[in-house]
CSV table of C-alpha atoms and ligand atoms in Angstrom, one decimal:
chain,number,residue,atom,x,y,z
K,1,UNK,CA,-0.2,0.0,0.3
K,2,UNK,CA,0.8,3.5,-0.4
K,3,UNK,CA,1.7,5.3,2.9
K,4,UNK,CA,2.1,9.4,3.5
K,5,UNK,CA,4.1,10.7,6.2
K,6,UNK,CA,3.6,13.9,7.4
K,7,UNK,CA,6.9,15.8,9.1
K,8,UNK,CA,10.3,16.4,8.6
K,9,UNK,CA,12.0,15.6,11.8
K,10,UNK,CA,14.3,13.2,13.5
K,11,UNK,CA,11.0,11.4,14.7
K,12,UNK,CA,10.1,11.5,11.0
K,13,UNK,CA,13.3,9.9,9.9
K,14,UNK,CA,12.4,7.1,12.8
K,15,UNK,CA,8.9,6.1,11.0
K,16,UNK,CA,10.1,6.2,7.8
K,17,UNK,CA,13.3,3.9,8.4
K,18,UNK,CA,10.6,1.7,10.2
K,19,UNK,CA,8.0,1.7,8.1
K,20,UNK,CA,10.5,0.9,5.2
K,21,UNK,CA,10.8,-2.4,6.8
K,22,UNK,CA,7.1,-3.5,6.1
K,23,UNK,CA,6.2,-6.2,3.7
K,24,UNK,CA,3.2,-4.0,3.2
K,25,UNK,CA,4.5,-1.1,2.2
K,26,UNK,CA,4.8,-0.4,-1.5
K,27,UNK,CA,5.1,3.4,-1.9
K,28,UNK,CA,6.6,5.6,1.0
K,29,UNK,CA,5.8,9.5,0.4
K,30,UNK,CA,7.1,11.9,3.1
K,31,UNK,CA,5.9,15.9,3.2
K,32,UNK,CA,8.2,18.0,2.9
K,33,UNK,CA,10.1,14.9,4.5
K,34,UNK,CA,14.6,16.0,4.6
K,35,UNK,CA,17.2,14.0,3.4
K,36,UNK,CA,16.9,11.0,5.8
K,37,UNK,CA,13.6,10.0,5.0
K,38,UNK,CA,14.7,10.6,1.4
K,39,UNK,CA,16.4,7.0,1.6
K,40,UNK,CA,13.5,5.3,2.0
K,41,UNK,CA,10.4,7.1,-0.1
K,42,UNK,CA,9.8,10.1,-2.1
K,43,UNK,CA,9.9,13.5,-0.2
K,44,UNK,CA,7.1,15.9,-1.7
K,45,UNK,CA,7.3,19.5,-1.1
K,46,UNK,CA,4.2,20.5,1.0
K,47,UNK,CA,4.3,22.2,4.1
K,48,UNK,CA,2.5,20.4,7.2
K,49,UNK,CA,0.3,22.4,7.9
K,50,UNK,CA,-1.0,22.4,4.4
K,51,UNK,CA,-3.6,20.5,5.0
K,52,UNK,CA,-5.5,20.8,2.0
K,53,UNK,CA,-2.9,19.8,-0.9
K,54,UNK,CA,-1.2,17.2,1.4
K,55,UNK,CA,-5.4,15.7,1.0
K,56,UNK,CA,-5.5,16.1,-2.7
K,57,UNK,CA,-1.6,14.7,-2.9
K,58,UNK,CA,-2.9,11.6,-1.5
K,59,UNK,CA,-6.4,11.5,-3.2
K,60,UNK,CA,-4.0,11.6,-6.5
K,61,UNK,CA,-1.4,9.0,-5.5
K,62,UNK,CA,-3.5,6.3,-4.3
K,63,UNK,CA,-2.4,6.7,-0.6
K,64,UNK,CA,-4.5,4.4,1.8
K,65,UNK,CA,-2.5,5.7,5.1
K,66,UNK,CA,-1.6,9.0,6.4
K,67,UNK,CA,0.7,9.3,9.2
K,68,UNK,CA,0.7,12.5,11.0
K,69,UNK,CA,3.7,13.1,12.6
K,70,UNK,CA,3.8,16.5,14.3
K,71,UNK,CA,1.4,18.3,16.5
K,72,UNK,CA,0.6,21.5,14.7
K,73,UNK,CA,-1.9,19.6,11.8
K,74,UNK,CA,-3.0,16.8,14.1
K,75,UNK,CA,-4.5,20.2,16.1
K,76,UNK,CA,-5.7,22.0,12.9
K,77,UNK,CA,-7.7,19.1,12.3
K,78,UNK,CA,-5.4,17.0,9.0
K,79,UNK,CA,-6.9,13.6,10.3
K,80,UNK,CA,-10.1,14.6,10.3
K,81,UNK,CA,-9.6,16.1,6.7
K,82,UNK,CA,-8.0,12.7,5.3
K,83,UNK,CA,-11.2,10.7,7.0
K,84,UNK,CA,-13.8,13.3,5.6
K,85,UNK,CA,-11.7,12.1,1.9
K,86,UNK,CA,-12.2,8.4,2.3
K,87,UNK,CA,-8.6,8.1,3.5
K,88,UNK,CA,-7.2,6.2,6.2
K,89,UNK,CA,-5.5,8.2,9.2
K,90,UNK,CA,-3.2,7.7,12.2
K,91,UNK,CA,-3.7,10.2,14.6
K,92,UNK,CA,-6.2,11.9,16.8
K,93,UNK,CA,-9.4,14.3,15.3
K,94,UNK,CA,-8.8,17.6,16.2
K,95,UNK,CA,-11.7,17.2,19.0
K,96,UNK,CA,-9.0,14.4,20.9
K,97,UNK,CA,-5.9,16.7,20.0
K,98,UNK,CA,-6.9,19.4,22.2
K,99,UNK,CA,-5.2,16.5,24.8
K,100,UNK,CA,-1.8,18.6,23.9
K,101,UNK,CA,-2.8,21.8,22.2
K,102,UNK,CA,-5.0,23.1,25.1
K,103,UNK,CA,-3.4,22.6,28.5
K,104,UNK,CA,-6.6,24.2,30.2
K,105,UNK,CA,-8.8,21.4,28.3
K,106,UNK,CA,-6.0,18.8,29.4
K,107,UNK,CA,-6.0,19.9,33.2
K,108,UNK,CA,-9.7,19.6,33.1
K,109,UNK,CA,-9.7,16.1,31.4
K,110,UNK,CA,-7.4,15.1,34.3
K,111,UNK,CA,-9.6,16.6,37.1
K,112,UNK,CA,-12.7,15.2,35.8
K,113,UNK,CA,-11.2,11.4,35.8
K,114,UNK,CA,-9.2,12.1,38.9
K,115,UNK,CA,-5.9,11.6,37.1
K,116,UNK,CA,-2.8,12.4,39.3
K,117,UNK,CA,-1.3,15.8,38.4
K,118,UNK,CA,0.0,18.7,40.0
K,119,UNK,CA,-2.4,21.4,41.9
K,120,UNK,CA,-3.2,23.8,39.4
K,121,UNK,CA,-5.8,26.8,38.2
K,122,UNK,CA,-6.1,28.6,34.6
K,123,UNK,CA,-6.3,31.9,34.0
K,124,UNK,CA,-7.5,33.8,31.5
K,125,UNK,CA,-5.8,37.7,32.5
K,126,UNK,CA,-2.7,38.4,33.6
K,127,UNK,CA,-4.9,40.4,37.0
K,128,UNK,CA,-6.4,36.9,38.0
K,129,UNK,CA,-3.2,35.1,37.4
K,130,UNK,CA,-0.9,37.9,39.0
K,131,UNK,CA,-3.1,37.6,42.4
K,132,UNK,CA,-2.7,34.1,42.3
K,133,UNK,CA,0.6,33.8,41.9
K,134,UNK,CA,1.6,36.6,44.5
K,135,UNK,CA,-0.5,34.6,47.2
K,136,UNK,CA,1.7,31.5,46.6
K,137,UNK,CA,4.8,30.7,48.5
K,138,UNK,CA,6.0,27.6,47.0
K,139,UNK,CA,7.7,27.4,43.4
K,140,UNK,CA,5.1,27.5,40.5
K,141,UNK,CA,5.2,26.6,37.2
K,142,UNK,CA,3.4,28.9,34.1
K,143,UNK,CA,2.0,27.3,30.9
K,144,UNK,CA,0.9,28.9,28.1
K,145,UNK,CA,-2.3,26.7,27.2
K,146,UNK,CA,-2.1,26.6,23.7
K,147,UNK,CA,0.8,25.0,20.9
K,148,UNK,CA,4.6,27.0,21.8
K,149,UNK,CA,6.7,24.5,20.1
K,150,UNK,CA,7.8,23.1,23.6
K,151,UNK,CA,9.0,26.4,24.8
K,152,UNK,CA,5.5,27.8,26.2
K,153,UNK,CA,6.8,26.7,30.0
K,154,UNK,CA,8.1,28.2,32.6
K,155,UNK,CA,9.4,26.4,36.1
K,156,UNK,CA,9.4,29.2,38.5
K,157,UNK,CA,11.4,28.7,41.8
K,158,UNK,CA,10.3,32.5,42.9
K,159,UNK,CA,6.6,34.1,42.5
K,160,UNK,CA,8.6,37.5,41.2
K,161,UNK,CA,9.8,34.9,38.3
K,162,UNK,CA,6.5,33.6,38.0
K,163,UNK,CA,4.7,36.9,37.6
K,164,UNK,CA,7.0,37.9,34.9
K,165,UNK,CA,6.6,34.8,32.6
K,166,UNK,CA,2.9,35.2,33.0
K,167,UNK,CA,3.3,38.6,31.7
K,168,UNK,CA,5.1,37.9,28.9
K,169,UNK,CA,2.8,35.5,27.9
K,170,UNK,CA,-0.2,37.1,28.3
K,171,UNK,CA,1.1,40.9,27.9
K,172,UNK,CA,3.6,40.9,25.4
K,173,UNK,CA,1.9,37.4,24.0
K,174,UNK,CA,5.4,36.1,23.0
K,175,UNK,CA,3.3,32.9,21.8
K,176,UNK,CA,0.2,35.1,20.7
K,177,UNK,CA,-3.1,33.4,21.2
K,178,UNK,CA,-1.3,30.3,22.7
K,179,UNK,CA,-0.9,32.2,25.7
K,180,UNK,CA,-4.3,34.0,25.9
K,181,UNK,CA,-4.9,31.2,28.6
K,182,UNK,CA,-2.2,30.2,31.1
K,183,UNK,CA,-2.3,27.0,33.5
K,184,UNK,CA,-0.4,27.9,37.1
K,185,UNK,CA,0.6,24.8,38.9
K,186,UNK,CA,2.3,23.7,41.6
K,187,UNK,CA,6.5,22.2,40.6
K,188,UNK,CA,6.7,19.0,40.9
K,189,UNK,CA,9.7,17.0,42.0
K,190,UNK,CA,11.3,14.0,41.0
K,191,UNK,CA,12.5,12.2,37.4
K,192,UNK,CA,10.6,12.0,34.1
K,193,UNK,CA,9.6,9.6,31.9
K,194,UNK,CA,8.2,9.8,28.7
K,195,UNK,CA,5.3,6.8,28.4
K,196,UNK,CA,3.7,6.5,24.6
K,197,UNK,CA,0.6,4.4,24.1
K,198,UNK,CA,-1.0,3.0,20.8
K,199,UNK,CA,-4.6,4.0,21.3
K,200,UNK,CA,-7.6,2.8,18.8
K,201,UNK,CA,-10.4,4.5,20.7
K,202,UNK,CA,-10.8,2.0,23.4
K,203,UNK,CA,-8.1,-0.5,23.9
K,204,UNK,CA,-4.1,0.5,24.7
K,205,UNK,CA,-0.9,-0.8,24.3
K,206,UNK,CA,1.8,0.3,26.0
K,207,UNK,CA,5.3,1.0,24.7
K,208,UNK,CA,8.5,0.7,26.3
K,209,UNK,CA,9.2,3.6,28.3
K,210,UNK,CA,11.7,6.2,27.7
K,211,UNK,CA,13.4,9.2,29.1
K,212,UNK,CA,14.0,12.5,27.5
K,213,UNK,CA,16.8,15.2,28.3
K,214,UNK,CA,14.8,18.7,27.5
K,215,UNK,CA,17.8,20.6,29.0
K,216,UNK,CA,20.3,22.5,26.7
K,217,UNK,CA,23.2,21.6,29.2
K,218,UNK,CA,25.0,19.0,30.8
K,219,UNK,CA,23.2,18.0,34.4
K,220,UNK,CA,19.7,19.4,33.2
K,221,UNK,CA,21.0,23.1,33.3
K,222,UNK,CA,20.5,26.0,30.8
K,223,UNK,CA,17.3,26.8,28.7
K,224,UNK,CA,14.7,24.0,27.8
K,225,UNK,CA,14.9,22.5,23.9
K,226,UNK,CA,12.7,20.0,21.8
K,227,UNK,CA,15.2,17.3,23.5
K,228,UNK,CA,18.6,16.7,23.7
K,229,UNK,CA,18.4,13.0,23.8
K,230,UNK,CA,16.5,10.0,24.7
K,231,UNK,CA,17.0,6.3,26.1
K,232,UNK,CA,14.9,3.3,26.4
K,233,UNK,CA,13.9,1.7,28.5
K,234,UNK,CA,13.8,4.3,31.7
K,235,UNK,CA,14.5,2.0,34.6
K,236,UNK,CA,12.9,4.5,36.8
K,237,UNK,CA,9.8,3.0,35.4
K,238,UNK,CA,9.9,0.1,37.1
K,239,UNK,CA,6.9,-2.7,36.7
K,240,UNK,CA,5.2,-1.2,39.6
K,241,UNK,CA,5.2,2.1,38.8
K,242,UNK,CA,4.1,1.3,34.7
K,243,UNK,CA,1.0,-0.3,36.3
K,244,UNK,CA,0.2,2.4,38.4
K,245,UNK,CA,0.7,4.6,34.9
K,246,UNK,CA,-1.3,2.7,33.2
K,247,UNK,CA,-4.1,2.4,35.9
K,248,UNK,CA,-4.1,5.9,37.6
K,249,UNK,CA,-3.4,7.4,33.9
K,250,UNK,CA,-3.7,5.9,30.7
K,251,UNK,CA,-6.6,3.9,31.2
K,252,UNK,CA,-9.1,6.7,32.6
K,253,UNK,CA,-7.3,9.3,29.7
K,254,UNK,CA,-8.8,7.2,27.6
K,255,UNK,CA,-11.8,6.1,29.0
K,256,UNK,CA,-12.5,10.2,30.0
K,257,UNK,CA,-11.9,11.1,26.0
K,258,UNK,CA,-14.9,8.4,25.5
K,259,UNK,CA,-17.3,10.1,28.0
K,260,UNK,CA,-16.3,13.3,26.3
K,261,UNK,CA,-17.2,11.9,23.4
K,262,UNK,CA,-14.2,12.7,21.6
K,263,UNK,CA,-12.6,9.4,21.5
K,264,UNK,CA,-8.7,9.2,21.4
K,265,UNK,CA,-6.9,7.3,18.3
K,266,UNK,CA,-3.0,7.5,17.6
K,267,UNK,CA,-0.4,8.0,19.9
K,268,UNK,CA,-1.0,9.2,23.5
K,269,UNK,CA,2.3,10.3,25.0
K,270,UNK,CA,2.0,11.5,28.8
K,271,UNK,CA,4.8,13.2,30.0
K,272,UNK,CA,5.1,11.6,33.9
K,273,UNK,CA,7.2,13.1,37.1
K,274,UNK,CA,7.5,10.2,39.2
K,275,UNK,CA,7.4,12.0,42.8
K,276,UNK,CA,7.8,10.5,45.9
K,277,UNK,CA,4.1,10.4,46.0
K,278,UNK,CA,3.9,8.2,42.7
K,279,UNK,CA,3.5,9.6,39.1
K,280,UNK,CA,1.8,12.5,38.3
K,281,UNK,CA,0.9,13.9,34.6
K,282,UNK,CA,3.2,17.4,33.6
K,283,UNK,CA,1.4,16.9,29.9
K,284,UNK,CA,-0.2,15.2,27.5
K,285,UNK,CA,0.9,15.0,23.6
K,286,UNK,CA,-0.8,13.2,20.9
K,287,UNK,CA,1.8,12.1,18.8
K,288,UNK,CA,5.3,10.4,18.9
K,289,UNK,CA,7.9,11.8,21.1
K,290,UNK,CA,11.1,13.8,19.4
K,291,UNK,CA,13.9,12.1,20.1
K,292,UNK,CA,12.1,9.2,22.4
K,293,UNK,CA,10.6,7.5,19.1
K,294,UNK,CA,14.1,7.1,17.7
K,295,UNK,CA,15.6,4.5,20.6
K,296,UNK,CA,12.1,3.1,21.0
K,297,UNK,CA,11.3,2.6,16.9
K,298,UNK,CA,15.1,1.2,16.9
K,299,UNK,CA,13.7,-1.2,19.7
K,300,UNK,CA,10.7,-2.5,18.0
K,301,UNK,CA,11.0,-5.7,15.9
K,302,UNK,CA,7.2,-5.8,14.9
K,303,UNK,CA,5.7,-4.2,12.1
K,304,UNK,CA,5.2,-0.7,12.8
K,305,UNK,CA,2.5,-0.5,9.5
K,306,UNK,CA,0.7,-3.5,11.0
K,307,UNK,CA,-0.1,-1.6,14.4
K,308,UNK,CA,-0.7,1.7,12.8
K,309,UNK,CA,-3.6,0.1,10.6
K,310,UNK,CA,-4.9,-1.6,13.5
K,311,UNK,CA,-5.4,1.5,15.4
K,312,UNK,CA,-7.3,3.0,12.6
K,313,UNK,CA,-9.1,0.0,12.4
K,314,UNK,CA,-9.9,-0.4,15.9
K,315,UNK,CA,-8.0,-3.7,15.9
K,316,UNK,CA,-5.2,-3.0,18.5
K,317,UNK,CA,-6.5,-5.9,21.0
K,318,UNK,CA,-5.4,-8.7,18.4
K,319,UNK,CA,-1.9,-7.4,18.6
K,320,UNK,CA,1.0,-8.6,20.5
K,321,UNK,CA,4.4,-6.7,19.8
K,322,UNK,CA,7.7,-7.8,19.8
K,323,UNK,CA,10.7,-5.6,21.2
K,324,UNK,CA,14.3,-5.8,21.5
K,325,UNK,CA,15.3,-6.2,25.0
K,326,UNK,CA,18.6,-4.3,24.6
K,327,UNK,CA,18.4,-0.5,25.4
K,328,UNK,CA,18.7,2.5,22.6
K,329,UNK,CA,20.5,5.5,23.2
K,330,UNK,CA,19.6,8.4,21.3
K,331,UNK,CA,22.2,11.5,21.1
K,332,UNK,CA,21.1,14.5,19.8
K,333,UNK,CA,23.7,16.9,17.8
K,334,UNK,CA,22.2,20.4,17.3
K,335,UNK,CA,23.9,23.3,15.8
K,336,UNK,CA,25.8,25.6,17.9
K,337,UNK,CA,23.8,28.6,19.5
K,338,UNK,CA,20.7,26.4,19.7
K,339,UNK,CA,18.2,26.6,21.3
K,340,UNK,CA,18.8,30.4,20.9
K,341,UNK,CA,20.3,31.4,17.0
K,342,UNK,CA,21.9,29.2,15.1
K,343,UNK,CA,23.9,29.0,11.9
K,344,UNK,CA,22.7,26.8,8.8
K,345,UNK,CA,24.2,25.4,5.6
K,346,UNK,CA,27.1,24.1,7.8
K,347,UNK,CA,28.7,21.0,5.7
K,348,UNK,CA,27.9,17.5,7.8
K,349,UNK,CA,30.9,15.1,7.2
K,350,UNK,CA,31.2,11.4,8.3
K,351,UNK,CA,27.4,10.4,8.4
K,352,UNK,CA,28.2,7.1,6.2
K,353,UNK,CA,31.1,6.0,8.7
K,354,UNK,CA,28.6,6.5,11.8
K,355,UNK,CA,26.1,4.5,10.3
K,356,UNK,CA,28.2,1.7,9.1
K,357,UNK,CA,26.9,-0.7,11.8
K,358,UNK,CA,23.8,-3.0,12.3
K,359,UNK,CA,23.0,-1.6,15.8
K,360,UNK,CA,23.5,2.7,14.9
K,361,UNK,CA,21.4,4.6,12.9
K,362,UNK,CA,22.1,8.5,12.3
K,363,UNK,CA,18.6,10.0,12.1
K,364,UNK,CA,18.5,13.1,10.4
K,365,UNK,CA,16.4,15.9,11.3
K,366,UNK,CA,17.6,19.6,10.3
K,367,UNK,CA,19.4,18.9,7.3
K,368,UNK,CA,19.1,19.7,3.9
K,369,UNK,CA,20.5,18.6,0.7
K,370,UNK,CA,23.1,21.2,-1.0
K,371,UNK,CA,25.4,20.5,-4.1
K,372,UNK,CA,25.7,17.0,-3.3
K,373,UNK,CA,26.3,17.5,0.2
K,374,UNK,CA,24.3,17.2,3.3
K,375,UNK,CA,24.5,20.2,5.4
K,376,UNK,CA,22.6,21.4,8.7
K,377,UNK,CA,19.4,23.2,8.2
K,378,UNK,CA,17.9,23.4,11.5
K,379,UNK,CA,18.6,23.7,15.6
K,380,UNK,CA,18.4,20.1,16.1
K,381,UNK,CA,20.3,18.4,13.1
K,382,UNK,CA,21.0,14.9,14.0
K,383,UNK,CA,19.9,12.2,16.5
K,384,UNK,CA,22.8,9.5,16.6
K,385,UNK,CA,20.8,6.4,18.3
K,386,UNK,CA,22.6,2.7,19.1
K,387,UNK,CA,21.6,-0.5,20.9
K,388,UNK,CA,23.8,-2.2,22.8
K,389,UNK,CA,23.7,-4.9,25.5
K,390,UNK,CA,23.3,-2.3,28.4
K,391,UNK,CA,22.4,1.0,28.7
K,392,UNK,CA,25.8,1.8,29.3
K,393,UNK,CA,27.2,-0.2,25.8
K,394,UNK,CA,24.3,1.6,23.8
K,395,UNK,CA,25.7,5.0,25.0
K,396,UNK,CA,29.1,4.3,24.6
K,397,UNK,CA,28.4,3.1,20.8
K,398,UNK,CA,26.4,6.1,20.3
K,399,UNK,CA,28.8,8.6,21.7
K,400,UNK,CA,31.5,6.7,19.3
K,401,UNK,CA,29.3,7.5,16.3
K,402,UNK,CA,28.9,10.8,17.4
K,403,UNK,CA,32.6,11.3,17.5
K,404,UNK,CA,33.0,10.2,13.6
K,405,UNK,CA,30.5,13.0,12.8
K,406,UNK,CA,31.4,16.6,12.3
K,407,UNK,CA,30.1,20.1,11.4
K,408,UNK,CA,31.1,23.9,12.3
K,409,UNK,CA,29.6,24.5,15.9
K,410,UNK,CA,28.4,21.2,16.4
K,411,UNK,CA,26.9,20.7,20.0
K,412,UNK,CA,25.9,17.7,22.1
K,413,UNK,CA,25.2,16.8,25.6
K,414,UNK,CA,27.8,14.1,27.1
K,415,UNK,CA,25.8,12.8,29.6
K,416,UNK,CA,22.8,11.7,27.7
K,417,UNK,CA,21.2,8.4,29.9
K,418,UNK,CA,23.7,9.0,32.6
K,419,UNK,CA,20.5,9.1,35.2
K,420,UNK,CA,20.0,5.5,34.2
K,421,UNK,CA,23.5,4.4,34.3
K,422,UNK,CA,23.2,5.9,37.9
K,423,UNK,CA,25.3,8.8,37.5
K,424,UNK,CA,22.8,11.4,38.6
K,425,UNK,CA,20.0,9.5,40.1
R,501,AMP,P1,5.4,20.1,29.6
R,501,AMP,O1,5.2,20.9,27.9
R,501,AMP,O2,4.0,20.9,30.1
R,501,AMP,O3,5.4,18.8,29.6
R,501,AMP,O4,6.4,21.0,30.4
R,501,AMP,C1,7.8,21.1,29.7
R,501,AMP,C2,8.8,21.0,31.0
R,501,AMP,O5,8.6,21.4,31.5
R,501,AMP,C3,8.2,19.6,31.4
R,501,AMP,O6,8.9,18.0,30.8
R,501,AMP,C4,9.0,19.5,32.7
R,501,AMP,O7,10.1,19.7,32.6
R,501,AMP,C5,8.8,20.9,33.0
R,501,AMP,N1,7.7,21.1,33.9
R,501,AMP,C6,6.1,21.2,33.5
R,501,AMP,N2,5.2,20.5,34.7
R,501,AMP,C7,6.0,20.8,35.6
R,501,AMP,C8,5.6,20.6,37.0
R,501,AMP,N3,4.0,21.4,37.5
R,501,AMP,N4,6.7,20.6,37.7
R,501,AMP,C9,8.2,20.6,37.4
R,501,AMP,N5,8.5,20.5,36.0
R,501,AMP,C10,7.1,20.9,35.4
R,502,LIG,N1,10.2,15.4,23.4
R,502,LIG,C1,9.2,15.9,23.7
R,502,LIG,C2,8.4,16.0,23.1
R,502,LIG,O1,8.9,15.6,21.5
R,502,LIG,O2,7.6,16.9,22.8
């Protein structure tokens, strides 16, 4: 069958790499894709938010399944548009994508269904938010309710900082209308984990656990990024904690969405803080995480296309997935300066040598093809991902591949997976 994958990040390279292993796949199209995805199909020059054109392309190219990678088109109703045109689409409807696109809605779903999360309040005016923050002694987190490319969250240890954050979001409107509403919630302490599950509306298949590294600097210092590396499994998610997350978070969320009249289909990703009091939801995402997808899909042995079709058809109950027991570690190589301003167009060398090993894949994100070379074209450029017999071995292999790759001002954290190896735990 022909498949259209929408997106152009490291996540989409990993999805394309995995789909290409399926016997069911005929032609893969990726819109707009990157030089990494072009190895497995045809890149099509249509932007991820150009939904009408994407649907037209699918109709005229005999596409049977559309897979939507990023959150923006999901929140804008891409899945609804494909389905209205009679094409299967992997991902939640616009109404269900609000779990990610509207943090006030997500908080309401959590409250209605008694899902453990930080105590929080929702505000529509800066004046109200300010009075509330000023009345609090503890550290709070201020979040723009709408989509802000992962940058809409301010963790503030002092109320004065939280008031400044709310002012930037609500008065200066640094995220535009995404900040018209804010959520102010208690700061939680603990280790984070990303729990991703396939959901077909009713049934849930939980994938192997993973952990992202959001901060730019080693030891989790500096500003947050889209994610500087990830590994799977995350040992902090013990079997008992996973059971608790399934029972207390995933099942009530999926059931709550059914009761809400907006059943959830696609990937439900719960960002969890494992606190001393147990797991608490930090956020929902309604799609594969980036970079968590890279190590998770390296470990998936089963056919991804089969599972995605089962999700679309409500047949997830029939599926059993096989996983490689070996851990995987993904190290993101970014452009110097990211998450602030950075240069583009830097020639990347060493990609072939670095990926010349069955256990290592160099997933491309912000890259472009220029005069026969691969050059940098974004903040997060590559996700160098390796399997190993232990997390320490996977880490060592990933960094040995990183060390073969070079581009001007390339930057990576050197401590990806150290929490699992025990250094910072
Ligand atoms: P979110 O987009 O809501 O996941 O927030 C992005 C990041 O901000 C999370 O991955 C956490 O590192 C941090 N964060 C969000 N909410 C909280 C919270 N209540 N307490 C502590 N950190 C938080
Ligand atoms: N890695 C975090 C995200 O995909 O939102």
